[in-house]
Coordinates of C-alpha atoms and ligand atoms in Angstrom, one line a residue:
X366 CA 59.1 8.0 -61.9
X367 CA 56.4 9.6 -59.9
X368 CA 56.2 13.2 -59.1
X369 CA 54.5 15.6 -57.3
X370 CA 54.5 19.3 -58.6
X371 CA 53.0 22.9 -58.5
X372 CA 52.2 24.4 -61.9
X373 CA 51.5 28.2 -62.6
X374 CA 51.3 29.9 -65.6
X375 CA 50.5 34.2 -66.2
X376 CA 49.6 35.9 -69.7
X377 CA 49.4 39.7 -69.0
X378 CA 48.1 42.3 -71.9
X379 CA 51.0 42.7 -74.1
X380 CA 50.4 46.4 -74.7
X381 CA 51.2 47.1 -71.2
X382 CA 54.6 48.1 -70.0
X383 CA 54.1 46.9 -66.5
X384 CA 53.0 43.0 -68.2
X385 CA 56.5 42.6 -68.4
X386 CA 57.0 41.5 -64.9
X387 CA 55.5 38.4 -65.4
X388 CA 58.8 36.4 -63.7
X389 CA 57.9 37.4 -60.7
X390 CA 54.4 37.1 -60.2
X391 CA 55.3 33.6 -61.0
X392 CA 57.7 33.8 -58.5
X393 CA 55.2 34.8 -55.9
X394 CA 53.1 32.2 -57.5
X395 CA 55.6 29.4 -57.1
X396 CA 56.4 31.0 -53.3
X397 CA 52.9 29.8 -52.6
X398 CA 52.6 26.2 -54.1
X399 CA 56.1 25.6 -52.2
X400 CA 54.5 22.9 -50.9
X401 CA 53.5 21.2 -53.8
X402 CA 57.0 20.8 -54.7
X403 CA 60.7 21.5 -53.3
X404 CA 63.3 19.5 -55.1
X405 CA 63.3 21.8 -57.5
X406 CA 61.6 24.9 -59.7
X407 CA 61.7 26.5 -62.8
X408 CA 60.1 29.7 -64.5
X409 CA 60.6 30.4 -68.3
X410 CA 59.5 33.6 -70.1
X411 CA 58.3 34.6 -73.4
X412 CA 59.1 38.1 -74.9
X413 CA 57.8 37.1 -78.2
X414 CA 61.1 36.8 -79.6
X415 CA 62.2 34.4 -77.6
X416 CA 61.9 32.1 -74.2
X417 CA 64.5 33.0 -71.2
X418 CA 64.4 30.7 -68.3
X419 CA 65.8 30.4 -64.5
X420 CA 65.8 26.7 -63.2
X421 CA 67.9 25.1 -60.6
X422 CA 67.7 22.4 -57.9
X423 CA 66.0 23.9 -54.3
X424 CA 63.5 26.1 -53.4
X425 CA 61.9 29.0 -54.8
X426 CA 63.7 31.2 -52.4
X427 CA 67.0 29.8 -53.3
X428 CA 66.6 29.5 -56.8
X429 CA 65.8 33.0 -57.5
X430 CA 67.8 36.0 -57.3
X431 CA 66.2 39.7 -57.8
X432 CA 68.5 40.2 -60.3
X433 CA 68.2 37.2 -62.4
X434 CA 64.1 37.4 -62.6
X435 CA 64.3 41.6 -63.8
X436 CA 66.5 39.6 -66.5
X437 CA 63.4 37.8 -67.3
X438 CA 61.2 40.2 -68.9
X439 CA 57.9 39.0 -71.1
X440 CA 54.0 39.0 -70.5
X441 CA 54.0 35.1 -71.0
X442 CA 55.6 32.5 -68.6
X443 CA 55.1 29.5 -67.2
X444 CA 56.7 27.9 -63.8
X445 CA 56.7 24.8 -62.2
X446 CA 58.2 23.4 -58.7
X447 CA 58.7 20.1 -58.3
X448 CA 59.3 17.3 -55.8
X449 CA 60.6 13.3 -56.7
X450 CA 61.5 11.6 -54.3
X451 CA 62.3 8.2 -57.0
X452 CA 65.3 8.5 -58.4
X453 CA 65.9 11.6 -60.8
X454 CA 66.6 14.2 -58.5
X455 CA 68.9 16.3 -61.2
X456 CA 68.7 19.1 -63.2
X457 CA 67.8 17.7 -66.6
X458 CA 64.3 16.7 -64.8
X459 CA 63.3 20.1 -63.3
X460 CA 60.5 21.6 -65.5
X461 CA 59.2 23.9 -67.3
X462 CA 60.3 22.0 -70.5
X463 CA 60.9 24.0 -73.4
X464 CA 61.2 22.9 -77.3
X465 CA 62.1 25.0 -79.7
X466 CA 60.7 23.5 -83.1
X467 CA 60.1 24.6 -86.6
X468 CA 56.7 26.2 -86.0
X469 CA 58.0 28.1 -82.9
X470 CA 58.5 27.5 -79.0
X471 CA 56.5 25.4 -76.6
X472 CA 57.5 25.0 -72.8
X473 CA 55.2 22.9 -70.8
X474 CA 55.0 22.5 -67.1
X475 CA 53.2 19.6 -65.5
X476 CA 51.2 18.2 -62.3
X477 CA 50.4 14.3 -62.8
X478 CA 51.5 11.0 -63.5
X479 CA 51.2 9.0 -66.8
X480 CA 50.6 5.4 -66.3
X481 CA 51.5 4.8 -70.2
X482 CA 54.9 7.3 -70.4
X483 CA 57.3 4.3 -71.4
X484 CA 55.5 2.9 -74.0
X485 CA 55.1 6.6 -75.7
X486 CA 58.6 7.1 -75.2
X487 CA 60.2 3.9 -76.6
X488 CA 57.7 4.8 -80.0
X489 CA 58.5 8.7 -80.3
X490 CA 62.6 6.8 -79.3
X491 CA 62.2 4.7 -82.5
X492 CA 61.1 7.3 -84.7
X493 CA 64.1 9.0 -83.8
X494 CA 63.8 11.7 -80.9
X495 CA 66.2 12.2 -78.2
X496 CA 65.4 12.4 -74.9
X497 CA 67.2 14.7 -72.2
X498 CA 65.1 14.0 -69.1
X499 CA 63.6 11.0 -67.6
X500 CA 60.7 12.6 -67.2
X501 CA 57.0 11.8 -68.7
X502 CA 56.6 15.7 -69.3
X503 CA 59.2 15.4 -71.8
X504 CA 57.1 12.5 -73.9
X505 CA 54.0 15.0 -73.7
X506 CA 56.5 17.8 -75.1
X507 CA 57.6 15.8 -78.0
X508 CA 54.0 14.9 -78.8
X509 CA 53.0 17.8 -79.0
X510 CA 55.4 19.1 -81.4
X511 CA 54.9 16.5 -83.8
X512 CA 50.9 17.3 -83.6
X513 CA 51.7 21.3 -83.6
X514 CA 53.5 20.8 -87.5
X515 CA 50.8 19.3 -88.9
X516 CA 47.9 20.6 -86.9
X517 CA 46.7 23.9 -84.9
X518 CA 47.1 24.0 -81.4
X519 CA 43.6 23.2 -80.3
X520 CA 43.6 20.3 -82.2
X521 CA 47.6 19.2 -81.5
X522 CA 46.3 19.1 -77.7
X523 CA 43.4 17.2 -78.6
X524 CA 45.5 14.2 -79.9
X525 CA 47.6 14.1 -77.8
X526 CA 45.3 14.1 -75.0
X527 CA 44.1 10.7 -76.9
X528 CA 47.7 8.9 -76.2
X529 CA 47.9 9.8 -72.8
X530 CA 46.8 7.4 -69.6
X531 CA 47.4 9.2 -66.2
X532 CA 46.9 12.2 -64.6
X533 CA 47.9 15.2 -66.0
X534 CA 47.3 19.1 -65.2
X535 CA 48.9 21.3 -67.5
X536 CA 50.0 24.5 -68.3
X537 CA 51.6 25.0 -72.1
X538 CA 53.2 28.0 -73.6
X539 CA 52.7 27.7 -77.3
X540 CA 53.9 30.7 -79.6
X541 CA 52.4 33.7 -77.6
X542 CA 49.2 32.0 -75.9
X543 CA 48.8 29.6 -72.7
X544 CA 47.2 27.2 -72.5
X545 CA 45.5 25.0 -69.4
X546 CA 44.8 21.6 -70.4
X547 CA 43.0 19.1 -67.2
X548 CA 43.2 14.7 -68.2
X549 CA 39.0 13.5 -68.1
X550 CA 39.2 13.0 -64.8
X551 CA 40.5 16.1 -63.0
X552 CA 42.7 14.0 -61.0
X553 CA 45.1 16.7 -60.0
X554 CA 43.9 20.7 -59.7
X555 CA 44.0 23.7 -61.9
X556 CA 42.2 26.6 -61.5
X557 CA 42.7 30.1 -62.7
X558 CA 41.8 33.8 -61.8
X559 CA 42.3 37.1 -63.2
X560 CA 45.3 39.6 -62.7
X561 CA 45.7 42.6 -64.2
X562 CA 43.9 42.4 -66.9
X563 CA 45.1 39.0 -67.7
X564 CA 45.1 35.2 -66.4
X565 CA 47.2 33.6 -64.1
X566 CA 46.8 29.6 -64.0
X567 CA 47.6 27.5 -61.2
X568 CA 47.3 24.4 -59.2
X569 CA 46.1 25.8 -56.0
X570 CA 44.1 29.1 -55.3
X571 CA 46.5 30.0 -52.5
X572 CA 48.8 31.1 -55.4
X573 CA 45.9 33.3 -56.9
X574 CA 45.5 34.8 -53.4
X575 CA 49.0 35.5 -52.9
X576 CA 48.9 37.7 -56.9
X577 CA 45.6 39.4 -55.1
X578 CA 44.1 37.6 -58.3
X579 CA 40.0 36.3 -58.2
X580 CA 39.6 32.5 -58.7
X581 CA 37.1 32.6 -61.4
X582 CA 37.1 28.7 -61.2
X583 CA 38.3 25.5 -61.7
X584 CA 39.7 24.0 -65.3
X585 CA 37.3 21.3 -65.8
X586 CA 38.2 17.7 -66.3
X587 CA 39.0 17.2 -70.1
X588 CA 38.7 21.0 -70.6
X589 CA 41.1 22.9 -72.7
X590 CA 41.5 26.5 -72.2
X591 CA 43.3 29.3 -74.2
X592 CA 44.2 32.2 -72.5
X593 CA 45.4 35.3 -74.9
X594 CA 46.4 38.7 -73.8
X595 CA 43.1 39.8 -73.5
X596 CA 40.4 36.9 -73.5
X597 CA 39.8 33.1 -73.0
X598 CA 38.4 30.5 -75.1
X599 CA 37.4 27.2 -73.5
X600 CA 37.2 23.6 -75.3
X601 CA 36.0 21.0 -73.5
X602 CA 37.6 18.1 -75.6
X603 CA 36.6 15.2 -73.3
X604 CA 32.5 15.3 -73.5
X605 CA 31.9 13.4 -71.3
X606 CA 34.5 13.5 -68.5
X607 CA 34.7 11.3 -65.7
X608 CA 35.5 13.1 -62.7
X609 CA 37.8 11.5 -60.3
X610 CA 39.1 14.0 -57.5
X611 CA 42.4 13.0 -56.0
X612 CA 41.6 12.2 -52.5
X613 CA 44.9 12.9 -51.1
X614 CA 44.5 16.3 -52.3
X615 CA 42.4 16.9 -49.7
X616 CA 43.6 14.1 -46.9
X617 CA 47.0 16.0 -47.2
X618 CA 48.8 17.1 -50.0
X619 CA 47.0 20.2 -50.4
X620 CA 47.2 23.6 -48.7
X621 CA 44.0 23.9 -46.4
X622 CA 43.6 27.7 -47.4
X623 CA 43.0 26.5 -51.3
X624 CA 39.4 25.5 -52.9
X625 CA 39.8 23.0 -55.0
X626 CA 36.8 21.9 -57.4
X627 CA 34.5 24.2 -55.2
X628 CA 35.4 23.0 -52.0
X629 CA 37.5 24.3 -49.2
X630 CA 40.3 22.6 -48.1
X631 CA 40.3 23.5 -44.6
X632 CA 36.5 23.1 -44.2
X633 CA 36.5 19.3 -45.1
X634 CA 39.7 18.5 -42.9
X635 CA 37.9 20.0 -40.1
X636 CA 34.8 17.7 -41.2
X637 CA 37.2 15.1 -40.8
X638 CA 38.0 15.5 -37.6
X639 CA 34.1 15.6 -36.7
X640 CA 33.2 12.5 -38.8
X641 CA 36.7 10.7 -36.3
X642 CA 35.2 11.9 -33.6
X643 CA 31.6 10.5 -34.6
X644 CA 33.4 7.3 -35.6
X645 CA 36.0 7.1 -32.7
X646 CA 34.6 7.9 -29.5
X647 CA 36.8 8.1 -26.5
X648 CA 37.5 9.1 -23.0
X649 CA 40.1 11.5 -23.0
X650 CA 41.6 14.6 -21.3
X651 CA 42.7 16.5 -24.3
X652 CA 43.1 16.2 -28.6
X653 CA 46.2 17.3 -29.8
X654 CA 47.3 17.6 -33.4
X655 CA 50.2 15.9 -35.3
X656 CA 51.4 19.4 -36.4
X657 CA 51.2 20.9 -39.1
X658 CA 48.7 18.3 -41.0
X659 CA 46.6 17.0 -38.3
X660 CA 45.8 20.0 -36.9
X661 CA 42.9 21.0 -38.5
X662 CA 41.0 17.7 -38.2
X663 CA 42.1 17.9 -35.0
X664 CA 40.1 21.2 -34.4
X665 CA 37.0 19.2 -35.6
X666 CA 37.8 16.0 -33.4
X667 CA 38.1 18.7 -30.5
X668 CA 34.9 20.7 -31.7
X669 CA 32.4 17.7 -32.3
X670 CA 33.7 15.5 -29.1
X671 CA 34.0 18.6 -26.6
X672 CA 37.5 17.2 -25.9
X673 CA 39.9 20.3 -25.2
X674 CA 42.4 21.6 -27.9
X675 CA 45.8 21.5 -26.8
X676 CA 49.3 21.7 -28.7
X677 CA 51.5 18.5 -27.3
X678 CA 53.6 18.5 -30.5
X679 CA 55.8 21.5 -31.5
X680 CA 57.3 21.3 -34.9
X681 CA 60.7 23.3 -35.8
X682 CA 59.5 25.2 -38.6
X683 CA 62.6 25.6 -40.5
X684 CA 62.6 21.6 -41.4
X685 CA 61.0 20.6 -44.7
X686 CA 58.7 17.7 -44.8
X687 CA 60.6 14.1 -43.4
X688 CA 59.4 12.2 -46.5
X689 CA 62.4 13.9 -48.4
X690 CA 65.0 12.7 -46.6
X691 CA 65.7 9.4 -48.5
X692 CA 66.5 5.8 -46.6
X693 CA 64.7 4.6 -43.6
X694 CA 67.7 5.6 -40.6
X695 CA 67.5 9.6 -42.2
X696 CA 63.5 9.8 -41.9
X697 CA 63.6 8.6 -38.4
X698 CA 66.5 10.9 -37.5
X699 CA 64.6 13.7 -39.5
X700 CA 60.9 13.0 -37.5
X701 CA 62.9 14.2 -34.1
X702 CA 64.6 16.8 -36.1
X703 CA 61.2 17.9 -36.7
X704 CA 59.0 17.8 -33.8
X705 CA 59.4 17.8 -30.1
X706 CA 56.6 17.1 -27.4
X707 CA 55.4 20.2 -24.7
X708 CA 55.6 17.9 -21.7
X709 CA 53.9 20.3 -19.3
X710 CA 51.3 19.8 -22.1
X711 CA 50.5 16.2 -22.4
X712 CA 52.2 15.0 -18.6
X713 CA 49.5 12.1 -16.9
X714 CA 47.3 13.2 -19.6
X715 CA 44.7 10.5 -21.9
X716 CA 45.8 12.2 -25.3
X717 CA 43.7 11.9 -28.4
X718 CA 46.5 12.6 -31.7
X719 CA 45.3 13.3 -34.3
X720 CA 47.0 13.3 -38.0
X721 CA 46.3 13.2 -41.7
X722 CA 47.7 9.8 -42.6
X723 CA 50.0 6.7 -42.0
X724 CA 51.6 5.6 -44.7
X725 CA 54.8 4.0 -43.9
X726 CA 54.1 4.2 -39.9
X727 CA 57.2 5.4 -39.3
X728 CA 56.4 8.9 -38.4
X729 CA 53.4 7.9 -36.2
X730 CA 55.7 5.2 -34.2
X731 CA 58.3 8.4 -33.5
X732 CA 55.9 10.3 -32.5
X733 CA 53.5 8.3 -30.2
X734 CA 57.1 7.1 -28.5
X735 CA 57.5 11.1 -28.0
X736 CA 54.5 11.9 -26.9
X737 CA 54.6 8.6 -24.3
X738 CA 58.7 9.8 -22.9
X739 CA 56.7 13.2 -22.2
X740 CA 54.3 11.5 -19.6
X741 CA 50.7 11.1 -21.5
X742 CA 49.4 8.4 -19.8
X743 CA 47.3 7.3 -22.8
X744 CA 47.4 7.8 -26.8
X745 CA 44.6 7.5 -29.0
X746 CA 46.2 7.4 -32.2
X747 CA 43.3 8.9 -34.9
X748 CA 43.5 9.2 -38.3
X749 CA 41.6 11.6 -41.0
X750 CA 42.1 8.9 -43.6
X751 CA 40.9 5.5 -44.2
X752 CA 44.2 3.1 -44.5
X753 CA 46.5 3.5 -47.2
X754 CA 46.4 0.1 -48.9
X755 CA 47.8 0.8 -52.5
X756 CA 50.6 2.3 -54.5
X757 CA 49.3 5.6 -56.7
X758 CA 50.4 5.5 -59.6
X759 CA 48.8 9.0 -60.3
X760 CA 50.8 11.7 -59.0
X761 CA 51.4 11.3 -55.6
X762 CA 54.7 9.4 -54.5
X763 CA 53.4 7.7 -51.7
X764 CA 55.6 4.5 -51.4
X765 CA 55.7 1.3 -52.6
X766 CA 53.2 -1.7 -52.1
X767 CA 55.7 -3.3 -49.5
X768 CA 55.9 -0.4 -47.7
X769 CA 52.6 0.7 -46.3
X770 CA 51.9 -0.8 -44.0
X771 CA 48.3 -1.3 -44.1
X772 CA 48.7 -3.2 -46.9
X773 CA 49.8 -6.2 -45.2
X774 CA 48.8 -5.6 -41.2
X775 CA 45.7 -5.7 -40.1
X776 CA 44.2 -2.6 -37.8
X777 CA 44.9 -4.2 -34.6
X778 CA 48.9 -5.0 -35.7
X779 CA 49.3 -1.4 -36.8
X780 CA 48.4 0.6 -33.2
X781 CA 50.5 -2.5 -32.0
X782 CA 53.4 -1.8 -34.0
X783 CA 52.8 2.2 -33.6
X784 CA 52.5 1.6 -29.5
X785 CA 49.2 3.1 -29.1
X786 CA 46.2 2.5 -26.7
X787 CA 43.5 2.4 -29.5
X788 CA 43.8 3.6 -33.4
X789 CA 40.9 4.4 -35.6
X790 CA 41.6 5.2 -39.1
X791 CA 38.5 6.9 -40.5
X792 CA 36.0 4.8 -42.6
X793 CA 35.9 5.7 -46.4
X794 CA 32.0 6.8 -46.0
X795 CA 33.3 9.0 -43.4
X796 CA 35.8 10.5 -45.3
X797 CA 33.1 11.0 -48.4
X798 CA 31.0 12.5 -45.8
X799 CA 33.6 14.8 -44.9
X800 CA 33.8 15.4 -48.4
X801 CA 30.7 15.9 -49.0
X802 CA 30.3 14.1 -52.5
X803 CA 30.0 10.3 -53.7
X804 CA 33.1 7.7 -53.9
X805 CA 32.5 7.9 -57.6
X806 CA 33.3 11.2 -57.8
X807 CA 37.0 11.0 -56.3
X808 CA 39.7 8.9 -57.1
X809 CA 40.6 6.3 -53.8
X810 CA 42.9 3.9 -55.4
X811 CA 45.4 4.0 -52.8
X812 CA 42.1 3.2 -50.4
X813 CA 40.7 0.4 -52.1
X814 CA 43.4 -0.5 -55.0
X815 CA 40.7 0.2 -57.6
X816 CA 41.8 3.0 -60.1
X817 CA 39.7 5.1 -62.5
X818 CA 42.4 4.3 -65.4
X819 CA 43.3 0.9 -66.4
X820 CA 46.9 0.4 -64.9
X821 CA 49.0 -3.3 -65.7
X822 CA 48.7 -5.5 -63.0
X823 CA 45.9 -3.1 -61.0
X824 CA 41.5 -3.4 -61.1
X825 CA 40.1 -0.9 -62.6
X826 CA 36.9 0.4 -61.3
X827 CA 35.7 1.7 -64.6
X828 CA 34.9 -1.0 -67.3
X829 CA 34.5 1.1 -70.6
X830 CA 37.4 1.7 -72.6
X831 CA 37.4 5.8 -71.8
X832 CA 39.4 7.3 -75.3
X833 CA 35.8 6.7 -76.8
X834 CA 34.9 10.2 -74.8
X835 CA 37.4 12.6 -77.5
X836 CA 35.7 14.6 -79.3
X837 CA 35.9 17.2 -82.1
X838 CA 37.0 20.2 -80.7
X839 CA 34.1 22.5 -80.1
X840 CA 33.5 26.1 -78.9
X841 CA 32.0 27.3 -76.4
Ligands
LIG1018 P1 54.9 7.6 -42.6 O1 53.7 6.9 -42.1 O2 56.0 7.5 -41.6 O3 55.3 7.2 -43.9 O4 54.5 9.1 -42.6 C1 53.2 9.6 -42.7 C2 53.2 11.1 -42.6 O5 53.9 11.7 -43.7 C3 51.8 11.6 -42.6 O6 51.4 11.9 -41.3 C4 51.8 12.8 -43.5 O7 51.8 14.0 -42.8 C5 53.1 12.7 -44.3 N1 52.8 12.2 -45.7 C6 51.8 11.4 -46.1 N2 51.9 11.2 -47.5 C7 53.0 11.9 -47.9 C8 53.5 12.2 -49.2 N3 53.0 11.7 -50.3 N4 54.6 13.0 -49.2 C9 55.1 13.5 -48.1 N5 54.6 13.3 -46.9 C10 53.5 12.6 -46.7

């Protein structure tokens, strides 16, 4: 099962009386990584006597009742939202999971993928231990438990870190303390910031904005960090981390207003849109963006070409993302649910549209069709990534080989199939310009079908077996 998911997690001085409201700044927190994740959402919250949790199937909004968060009172709680669009959409799958063990509680919430979840399941299955979800945060739960009676909690993270192959973001409660916990290669974000007097962890900085909290940075790749009521202590158990950005992140998935590993969403989608421009010349009367994520590389296509700005595309607001929907005849029904064309806007004009991705092709196909019915006399079809070639098996639930459909048509058959005058997909140099940073930095399997972790049946682009990098715990 893939997923797609927001993490947060808050630890507030215990000695306060107003640390107690912990639910709902992770509320607000969750509010803001809505995007991240809207299947479904959970918070869960320590009083140090025991965990009380809120989870249902929705959105934050509709999960959450005033009443039932002042229910949740602790300084300690972690939250999670959640989106799957394979199979498991139920209740037994929404996170934060929480096990109550001999040595005390754990609840765990999680952002990532793990290629190897199966094969850690069927072993902790034969040793005896029952599964309720279908979900790979479960396996990483019981791991941890069985590390956390033997060993301290440092050191229970640090071996299971060993088993694990994927991507995997972290927060953990365990027994009054969070903890952050980023895989070796940073695939998917975590940051943190302070908040009245304590930490609040999350995937995106937009959530620290939204708490008025400072992002004091990133979790680094194969870092461990312990956040008590009043301090931090940071491991870095993976010496020699590999970092490998997701891509997407940044191409889409991620809000523009977040930095994410030091760099500003907004500012390297508006890059893209300059390096498109640079790459994909055209005559044309106006640029208009494939709201809501083409419009910023649209602003840089416009900026860097001189071609004016204009809205052609109006999307209903109150609509979440098509990709939800599941079966091919609901997304297309769902894409002119979603957007409609301003005809006085694009009428006998050459129309440069620009968007994030294609990844089945269905979406740019509606909309090209829409924008052509409304009189544009020309569409140039640009797009601020390079073609979508292969699966991810690392967090983001993108669709299968079969389905994208630059896997198997060439350039020239896709703005054929999609009924536009010219399409240019941005190069992958382009895109690492935009970036600013090297190709080895960032993970672009689903660009080139080479991943940073070995995956059955997939190249992998690093040769080294990478679980030699676990080291000793060490302070610092
Ligand atoms: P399509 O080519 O019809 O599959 O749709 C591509 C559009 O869906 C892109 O323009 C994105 O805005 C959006 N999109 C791309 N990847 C995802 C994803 N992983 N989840 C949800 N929407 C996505």
């Amino acid at each position: 099962m893939k997923e797609e998911c927001g993490v947060a997690g808050i630890i507030l001085p215990s000695d306060r009386p107003q640390s107690n409201n912990v639910a709902f700044k992770l509320y607000y927190a969750l509010y803001a990584l809505q995007h991240r994740g809207q299947e479904s959402t959970g918070i869960v919250v320590h009083d140090g006597i025991s965990p009380k949790s809120i989870k249902g199937m929705g959105l934050v909004p509709d999960v959450y009742t005033k009443d039932s968060l002042v229910r949740l009172i602790g300084n300690v709680g972690v939250g999670h939202v959640r989106y799957s669009t394979t199979g498991g959409s139920k209740l037994e799958n929404c996170q934060p999971f929480v096990l109550n063990f001999k040595g005390g509680t754990i609840a765990i919430a999680h952002n990532g993928n793990l290629v190897n979840a199966k094969v850690l399941k069927d072993e902790l299955e034969c040793e005896g231990r029952i599964f309720v979800s279908d979900s790979d945060t479960e396996v990483i739960g019981h791991l941890l438990v069985k590390e956390l009676l033997r060993h301290g909690s440092v050191e229970s993270i640090r071996n299971v870190m060993r088993k694990l192959v994927g991507s995997y973001s972290l927060v953990i409660y365990i027994n009054g303390s969070l903890y952050a916990v980023r895989d070796p290669f940073g695939f998917k974000p975590l940051c943190f910031g302070e908040v009245d007097g304590g930490y609040a962890i999350v995937s995106e900085s937009v959530a620290l904005d939204t708490l008025n909290s400072t992002l004091v940075r990133d979790v680094r790749p194969g870092e461990v960090i312990v956040f008590k009521g009043n301090g931090l202590e940071s491991h870095q158990i993976v010496t020699e981390p590999h970092p490998a950005n997701c891509v997407f992140e940044f191409i889409y998935f991620a809000r523009p207003d977040s930095v994410i590993d030091g760099k500003l969403v907004y500012k390297v989608r508006e890059n893209i849109g300059r390096e498109l421009a640079r790459e994909y010349q055209v005559e044309a009367d106006i640029v208009s963006p494939v709201p809501d994520s083409g419009i910023t590389s649209a602003i840089g296509y416009a900026r860097e070409s001189g071609i004016k700005y204009i809205e052609g595309l109006m999307k209903n607001r109150y609509i979440g993302r098509t990709f939800i929907l599941p079966g091919q005849e609901l997304r297309e029904t769902a894409v002119r649910l979603k957007m409609n064309a301003i005809k006085d806007n694009v009428k006998g004009k050459r129309v440069v549209l620009v968007d994030d991705s294609i990844v089945r092709g269905t979406t740019a196909r509606r909309i090209i069709d829409m924008v052509r019915s409304a009189g544009a006399s020309e569409i140039h079809a640009r797009v601020g990534s390079p073609a979508i070639v292969a699966p991810c098996y690392l967090g983001i639930d993108m669709a299968t080989r079969q389905e994208l459909i630059a896997s198997y048509k060439t350039i020239k058959e896709v703005e054929n199939l999609i009924n536009a005058d010219s399409l240019g997909y941005l190069s992958i140099d382009g895109l690492m310009r935009a970036l600013e940073c090297n190709k080895n930095d960032m993970c672009i399997g689903c660009l080139t079908g080479e991943y940073p972790v070995e995956i059955p049946g997939e190249n992998c682009r690093i040769k080294q077996a990478r679980l030699d990098y676990f080291n000793e715990p060490k302070r610092s």
